[in-house]
Structures are given as structure tokens and as C-alpha cells.
Short mmCIF file of C-alpha atoms in Angstrom, two decimals:
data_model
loop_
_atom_site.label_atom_id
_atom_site.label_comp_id
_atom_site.label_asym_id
_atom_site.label_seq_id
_atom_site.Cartn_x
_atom_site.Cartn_y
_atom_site.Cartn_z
CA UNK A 1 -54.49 181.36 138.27
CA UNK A 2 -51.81 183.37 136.22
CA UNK A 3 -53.10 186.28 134.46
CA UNK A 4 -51.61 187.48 131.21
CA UNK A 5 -51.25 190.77 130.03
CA UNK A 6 -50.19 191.42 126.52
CA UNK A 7 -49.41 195.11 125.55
CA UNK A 8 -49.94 197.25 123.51
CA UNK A 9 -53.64 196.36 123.36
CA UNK A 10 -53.76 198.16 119.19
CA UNK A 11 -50.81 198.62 116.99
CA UNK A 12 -51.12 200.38 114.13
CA UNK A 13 -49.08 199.65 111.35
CA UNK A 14 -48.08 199.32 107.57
CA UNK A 15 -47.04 196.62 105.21
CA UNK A 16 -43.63 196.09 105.48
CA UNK A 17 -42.65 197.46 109.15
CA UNK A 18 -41.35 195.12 111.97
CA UNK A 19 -42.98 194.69 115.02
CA UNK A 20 -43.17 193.26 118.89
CA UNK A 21 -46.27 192.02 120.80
CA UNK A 22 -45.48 191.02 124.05
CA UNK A 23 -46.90 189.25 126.92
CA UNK A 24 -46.83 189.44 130.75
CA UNK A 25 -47.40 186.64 133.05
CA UNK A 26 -48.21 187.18 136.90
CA UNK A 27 -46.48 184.60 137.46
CA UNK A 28 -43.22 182.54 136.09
CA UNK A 29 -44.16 180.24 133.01
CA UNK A 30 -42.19 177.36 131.77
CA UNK A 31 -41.09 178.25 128.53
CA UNK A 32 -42.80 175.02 127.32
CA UNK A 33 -46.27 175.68 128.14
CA UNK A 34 -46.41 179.20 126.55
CA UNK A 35 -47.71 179.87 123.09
CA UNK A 36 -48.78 182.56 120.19
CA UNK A 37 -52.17 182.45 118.05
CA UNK A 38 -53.56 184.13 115.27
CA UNK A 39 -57.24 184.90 114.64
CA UNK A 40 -58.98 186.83 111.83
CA UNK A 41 -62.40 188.10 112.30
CA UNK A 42 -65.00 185.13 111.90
CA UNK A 43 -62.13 182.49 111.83
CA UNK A 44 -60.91 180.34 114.92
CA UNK A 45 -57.99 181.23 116.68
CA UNK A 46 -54.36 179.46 114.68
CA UNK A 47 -51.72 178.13 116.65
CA UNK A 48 -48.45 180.44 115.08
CA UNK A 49 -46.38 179.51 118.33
CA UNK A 50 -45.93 176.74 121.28
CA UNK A 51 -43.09 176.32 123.47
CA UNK A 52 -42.56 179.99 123.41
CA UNK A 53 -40.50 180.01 120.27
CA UNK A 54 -41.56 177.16 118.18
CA UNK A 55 -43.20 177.81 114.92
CA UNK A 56 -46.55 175.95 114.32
CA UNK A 57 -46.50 174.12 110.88
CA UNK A 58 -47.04 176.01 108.18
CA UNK A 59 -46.58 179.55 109.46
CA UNK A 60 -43.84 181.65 107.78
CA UNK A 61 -40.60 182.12 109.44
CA UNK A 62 -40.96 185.94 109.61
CA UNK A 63 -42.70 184.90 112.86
CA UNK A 64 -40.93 184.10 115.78
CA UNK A 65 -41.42 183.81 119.42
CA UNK A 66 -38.17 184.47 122.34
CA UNK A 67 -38.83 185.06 125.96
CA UNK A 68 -39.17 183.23 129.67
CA UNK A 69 -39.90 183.46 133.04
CA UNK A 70 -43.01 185.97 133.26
CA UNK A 71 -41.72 188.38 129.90
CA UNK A 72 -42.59 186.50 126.59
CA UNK A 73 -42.90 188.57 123.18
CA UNK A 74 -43.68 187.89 119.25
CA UNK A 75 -41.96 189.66 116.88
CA UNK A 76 -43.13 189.61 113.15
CA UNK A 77 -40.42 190.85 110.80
CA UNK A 78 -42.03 191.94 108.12
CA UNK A 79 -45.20 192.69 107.92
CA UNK A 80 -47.92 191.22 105.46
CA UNK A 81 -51.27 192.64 104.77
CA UNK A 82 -52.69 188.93 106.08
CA UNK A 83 -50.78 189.56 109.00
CA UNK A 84 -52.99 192.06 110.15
CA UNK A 85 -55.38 190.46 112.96
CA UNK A 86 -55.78 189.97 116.63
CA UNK A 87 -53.29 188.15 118.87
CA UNK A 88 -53.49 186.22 121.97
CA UNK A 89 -50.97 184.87 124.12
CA UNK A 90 -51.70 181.38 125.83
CA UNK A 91 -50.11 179.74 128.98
CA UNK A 92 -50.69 176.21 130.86
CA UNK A 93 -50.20 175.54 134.22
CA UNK A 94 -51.33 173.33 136.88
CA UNK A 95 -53.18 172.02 134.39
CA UNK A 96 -55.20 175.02 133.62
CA UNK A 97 -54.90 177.03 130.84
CA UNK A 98 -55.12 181.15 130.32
CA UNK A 99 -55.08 183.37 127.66
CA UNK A 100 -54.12 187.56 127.26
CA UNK A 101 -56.89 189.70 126.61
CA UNK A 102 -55.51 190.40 123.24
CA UNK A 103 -53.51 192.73 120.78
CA UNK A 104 -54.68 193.89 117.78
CA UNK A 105 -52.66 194.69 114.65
CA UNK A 106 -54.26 197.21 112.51
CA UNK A 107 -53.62 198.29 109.51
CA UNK B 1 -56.16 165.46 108.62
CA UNK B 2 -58.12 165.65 111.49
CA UNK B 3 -60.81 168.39 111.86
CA UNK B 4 -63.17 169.30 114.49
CA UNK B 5 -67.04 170.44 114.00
CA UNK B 6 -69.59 171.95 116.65
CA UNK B 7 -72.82 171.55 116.42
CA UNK B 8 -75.80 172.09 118.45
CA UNK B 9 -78.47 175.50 118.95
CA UNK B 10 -77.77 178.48 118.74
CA UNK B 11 -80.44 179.90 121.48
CA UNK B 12 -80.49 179.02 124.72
CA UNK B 13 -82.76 180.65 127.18
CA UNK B 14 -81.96 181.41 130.91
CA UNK B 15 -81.66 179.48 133.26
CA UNK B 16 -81.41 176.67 131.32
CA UNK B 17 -78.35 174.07 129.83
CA UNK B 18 -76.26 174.89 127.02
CA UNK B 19 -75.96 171.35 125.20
CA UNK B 20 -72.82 170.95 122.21
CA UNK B 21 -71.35 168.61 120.66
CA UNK B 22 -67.92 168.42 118.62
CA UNK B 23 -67.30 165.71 115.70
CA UNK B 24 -63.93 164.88 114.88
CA UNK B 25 -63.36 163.33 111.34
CA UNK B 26 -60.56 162.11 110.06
CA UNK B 27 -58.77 160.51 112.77
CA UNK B 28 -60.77 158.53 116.11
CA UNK B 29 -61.37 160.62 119.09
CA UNK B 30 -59.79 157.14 121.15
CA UNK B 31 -56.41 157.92 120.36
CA UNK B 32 -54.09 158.24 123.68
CA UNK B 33 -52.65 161.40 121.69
CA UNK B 34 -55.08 163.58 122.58
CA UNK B 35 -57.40 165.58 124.63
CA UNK B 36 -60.50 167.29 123.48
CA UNK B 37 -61.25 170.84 124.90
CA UNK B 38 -63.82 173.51 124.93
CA UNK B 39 -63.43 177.34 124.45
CA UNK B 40 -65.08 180.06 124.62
CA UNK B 41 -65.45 183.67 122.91
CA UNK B 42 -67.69 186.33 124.39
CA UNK B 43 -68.52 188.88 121.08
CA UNK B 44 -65.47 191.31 121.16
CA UNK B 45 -63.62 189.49 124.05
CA UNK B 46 -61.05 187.29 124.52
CA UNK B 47 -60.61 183.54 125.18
CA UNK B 48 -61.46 181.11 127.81
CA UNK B 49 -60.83 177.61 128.09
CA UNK B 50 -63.71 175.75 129.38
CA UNK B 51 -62.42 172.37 129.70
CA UNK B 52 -60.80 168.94 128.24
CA UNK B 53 -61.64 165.63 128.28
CA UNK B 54 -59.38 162.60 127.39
CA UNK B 55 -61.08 159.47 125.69
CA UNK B 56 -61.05 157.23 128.77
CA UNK B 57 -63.11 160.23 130.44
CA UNK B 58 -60.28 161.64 132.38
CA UNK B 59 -62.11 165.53 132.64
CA UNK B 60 -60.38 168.94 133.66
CA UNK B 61 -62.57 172.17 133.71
CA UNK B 62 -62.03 176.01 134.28
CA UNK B 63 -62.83 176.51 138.14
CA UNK B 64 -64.94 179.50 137.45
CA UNK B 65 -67.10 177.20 135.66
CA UNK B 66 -66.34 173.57 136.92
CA UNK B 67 -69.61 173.76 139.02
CA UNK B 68 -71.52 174.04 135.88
CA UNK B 69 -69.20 172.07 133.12
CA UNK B 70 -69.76 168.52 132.21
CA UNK B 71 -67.39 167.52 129.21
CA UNK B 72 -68.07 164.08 128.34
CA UNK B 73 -66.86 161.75 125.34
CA UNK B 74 -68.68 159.28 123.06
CA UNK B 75 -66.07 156.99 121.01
CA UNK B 76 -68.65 155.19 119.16
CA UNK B 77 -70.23 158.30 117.28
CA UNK B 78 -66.86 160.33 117.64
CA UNK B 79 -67.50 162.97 119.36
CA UNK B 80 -67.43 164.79 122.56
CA UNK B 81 -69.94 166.95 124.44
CA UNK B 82 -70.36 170.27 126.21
CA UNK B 83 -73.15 170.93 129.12
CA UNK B 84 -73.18 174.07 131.14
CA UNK B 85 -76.19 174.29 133.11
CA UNK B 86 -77.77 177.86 134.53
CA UNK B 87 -76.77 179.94 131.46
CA UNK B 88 -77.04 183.60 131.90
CA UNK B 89 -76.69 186.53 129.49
CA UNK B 90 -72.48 186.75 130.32
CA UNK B 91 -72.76 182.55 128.67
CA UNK B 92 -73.25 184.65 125.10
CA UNK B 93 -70.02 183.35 122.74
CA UNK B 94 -68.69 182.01 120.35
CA UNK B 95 -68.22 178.18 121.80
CA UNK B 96 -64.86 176.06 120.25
CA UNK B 97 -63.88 172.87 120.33
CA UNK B 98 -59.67 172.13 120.28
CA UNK B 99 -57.31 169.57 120.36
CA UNK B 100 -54.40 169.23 122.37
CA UNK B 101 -51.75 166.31 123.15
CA UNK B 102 -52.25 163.94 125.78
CA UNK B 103 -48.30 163.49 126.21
CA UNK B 104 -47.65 167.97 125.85
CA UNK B 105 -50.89 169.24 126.59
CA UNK B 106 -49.61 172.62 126.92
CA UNK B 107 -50.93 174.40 123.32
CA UNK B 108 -54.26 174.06 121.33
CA UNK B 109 -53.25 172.73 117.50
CA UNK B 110 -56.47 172.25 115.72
CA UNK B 111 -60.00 174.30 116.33
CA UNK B 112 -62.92 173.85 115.25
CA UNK B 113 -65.08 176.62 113.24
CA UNK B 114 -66.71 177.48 116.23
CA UNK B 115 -70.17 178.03 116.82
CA UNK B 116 -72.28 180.89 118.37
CA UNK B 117 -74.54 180.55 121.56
CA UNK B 118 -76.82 183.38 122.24
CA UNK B 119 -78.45 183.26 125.93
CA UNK B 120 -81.85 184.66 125.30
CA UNK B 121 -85.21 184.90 126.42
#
């Protein structure tokens, strides 16, 4: 099973800053089966990312997603205050799926 | 657009099977598109994928719980189900059901509300 590790587990920030989550795989990941989500407290989990730097429908291009191998990361530009949330990374392989153990965003 | 809805109780004792089910509206869970999968959120933790099921029956579960997991399909009420049998406390979450496509079934695009289990005497 590949484990994912995303750092930094809390980021504090404000309205307006830019910043990087990123994501660790124990093992290489093709690019294609890697992807970002979004989740609010009480709220399901939103796809913001597949194929490691796709957007999702609907989410704002201030999002984006690079990386490959076993180093993936999400940047978001310019923070909004309904960007603040958690994050997971997500990864499929041998058809099995994983997930990071989360980074939250904090205001 | 499609959406997905759990639905089933919310207390479970020990030792006993965890029963949900997940309508989809607004599209037919017997489209070749997709597979339908189950998640899971202990309170405060992160994810885990339980499972997915394809309409013909087709079934893939999580090995740390595949001796435990049955994921089955009904196409003529459309919706598909969730056992785990033997629940314990560490079963407490937040259950979800997802979609994902049958011909890139690398990503989950569409979640349910998601619905919380407590595993309680």
C-alpha cells in the first residue's frame, strides 16, 4: 500500500497570502491517479484536483496542482477566506486507493 | 446532476453489522461510467476508502477490511449497499458514498452528504 504524507500538517495564514501544501508518496505515483480535495467542517470532501494538475469543474483557477513521481504539491495563489479548510491528498494504485492524513489551513 | 444520499442507523452496537445504503438520483446507477464507492471518516481523522462496486457487481474493497466488506448493488431501486460485519468502537465515522469512472477510476467526483455511524453499546 503507498502511504501519503502531506506536510505541514497546520498552516496558518491570512487572506490574501500564497501558499504550498504538499504531498509525499512512499512510493512513485502516476501523475494520473493523484488528486487534491477540499473539505469544510460538516461538508463532504470536494474534488479541487485529479490527474495531479487538473482543475475539478467549477473550482477557481487560483488553485493549481504540479508535481510527479512520489513529490506532488497544491499551491493556492491567493488566498480566500472560503479557502480556509482541511486538505487531503488522494492516490490510486493497484486498484486501491489512499489518502494523506491531512493539512489544515487556518486562518 | 447526479447526487448521492446515505441512509441507514446511526447506532450500531458491537459485535454486530453496520448496514447502509446510498441512493443515487438523477442519473441510473447501471451506467458503464461508473463505480460506486464507500468512505469512511473517523471524528477528527482522515479518510479511508472502503470499497467500490460497479453495476454488473464487479466489487473491490480495502484489504484491512475486505474480510468484513460486502458492497453490493441494486439497479432496480438505485442504489448500492454497505455491510461490515463485527463492528467495534475504531468502526465510529462518518460513512460516504462516491462516485468514480469506470473508464479513469483514479479520483472521487461526486460525494454524498455523508452519514454518521456510532458503534455503541
Amino acid at each position: 500500500e503507498i502511504v501519503l504524507t502531506q506536510s505541514p500538517g497546520t498552516l496558518s495564514l491570512s487572506p490574501g497570502e500564497r501558499t504550498t501544501l504538499s504531498c509525499r508518496a512512499s512510493q512513485s505515483v502516476i501523475s494520473s491517479y493523484f488528486a487534491w480535495y477540499q473539505q469544510k467542517p460538516g461538508q463532504a470532501p470536494r474534488l479541487l484536483i485529479y490527474a495531479a494538475s487538473r482543475r475539478a469543474p467549477g473550482i477557481p483557477d487560483r488553485f493549481s496542482g504540479s508535481g510527479s513521481g512520489t513529490d506532488f504539491s497544491l499551491t493556492i495563489s491567493r488566498l480566500e477566506p472560503e479557502d480556509f479548510a482541511m486538505y487531503y491528498c488522494q492516490q490510486y494504485g493497484s486498484s486501491l486507493y489512499s489518502f494523506g492524513q491531512g493539512t489544515k489551513l487556518e486562518i | 446532476q447526479m447526487q448521492l444520499q446515505e441512509s441507514g442507523p446511526g447506532l450500531v452496537k458491537p459485535s454486530e453489522t453496520l448496514s447502509l445504503t446510498c441512493t443515487v438520483s438523477g442519473g441510473s446507477i447501471s451506467s458503464s461510467d461508473y463505480f460506486w464507492g464507500w468512505i469512511r471518516q473517523p471524528p477528527g481523522k482522515g479518510l479511508e476508502w472502503i470499497g467500490h462496486i460497479f453495476y454488473s457487481g464487479s466489487t473491490y474493497s480495502n484489504p484491512s477490511l475486505k474480510s468484513r466488506v460486502t458492497i453490493s448493488v441494486d439497479t432496480s431501486e438505485n442504489h448500492f449497499s454497505l455491510k461490515l460485519s463485527s463492528v467495534t468502537a475504531a468502526d465510529t465515522a462518518v460513512y460516504y458514498c462516491a462516485r468514480t469512472y469506470n473508464s479513469h477510476p483514479y479520483y472521487f467526483d461526486s460525494w454524498g452528504q455523508g452519514t454518521l455511524v456510532t458503534v455503541s453499546s
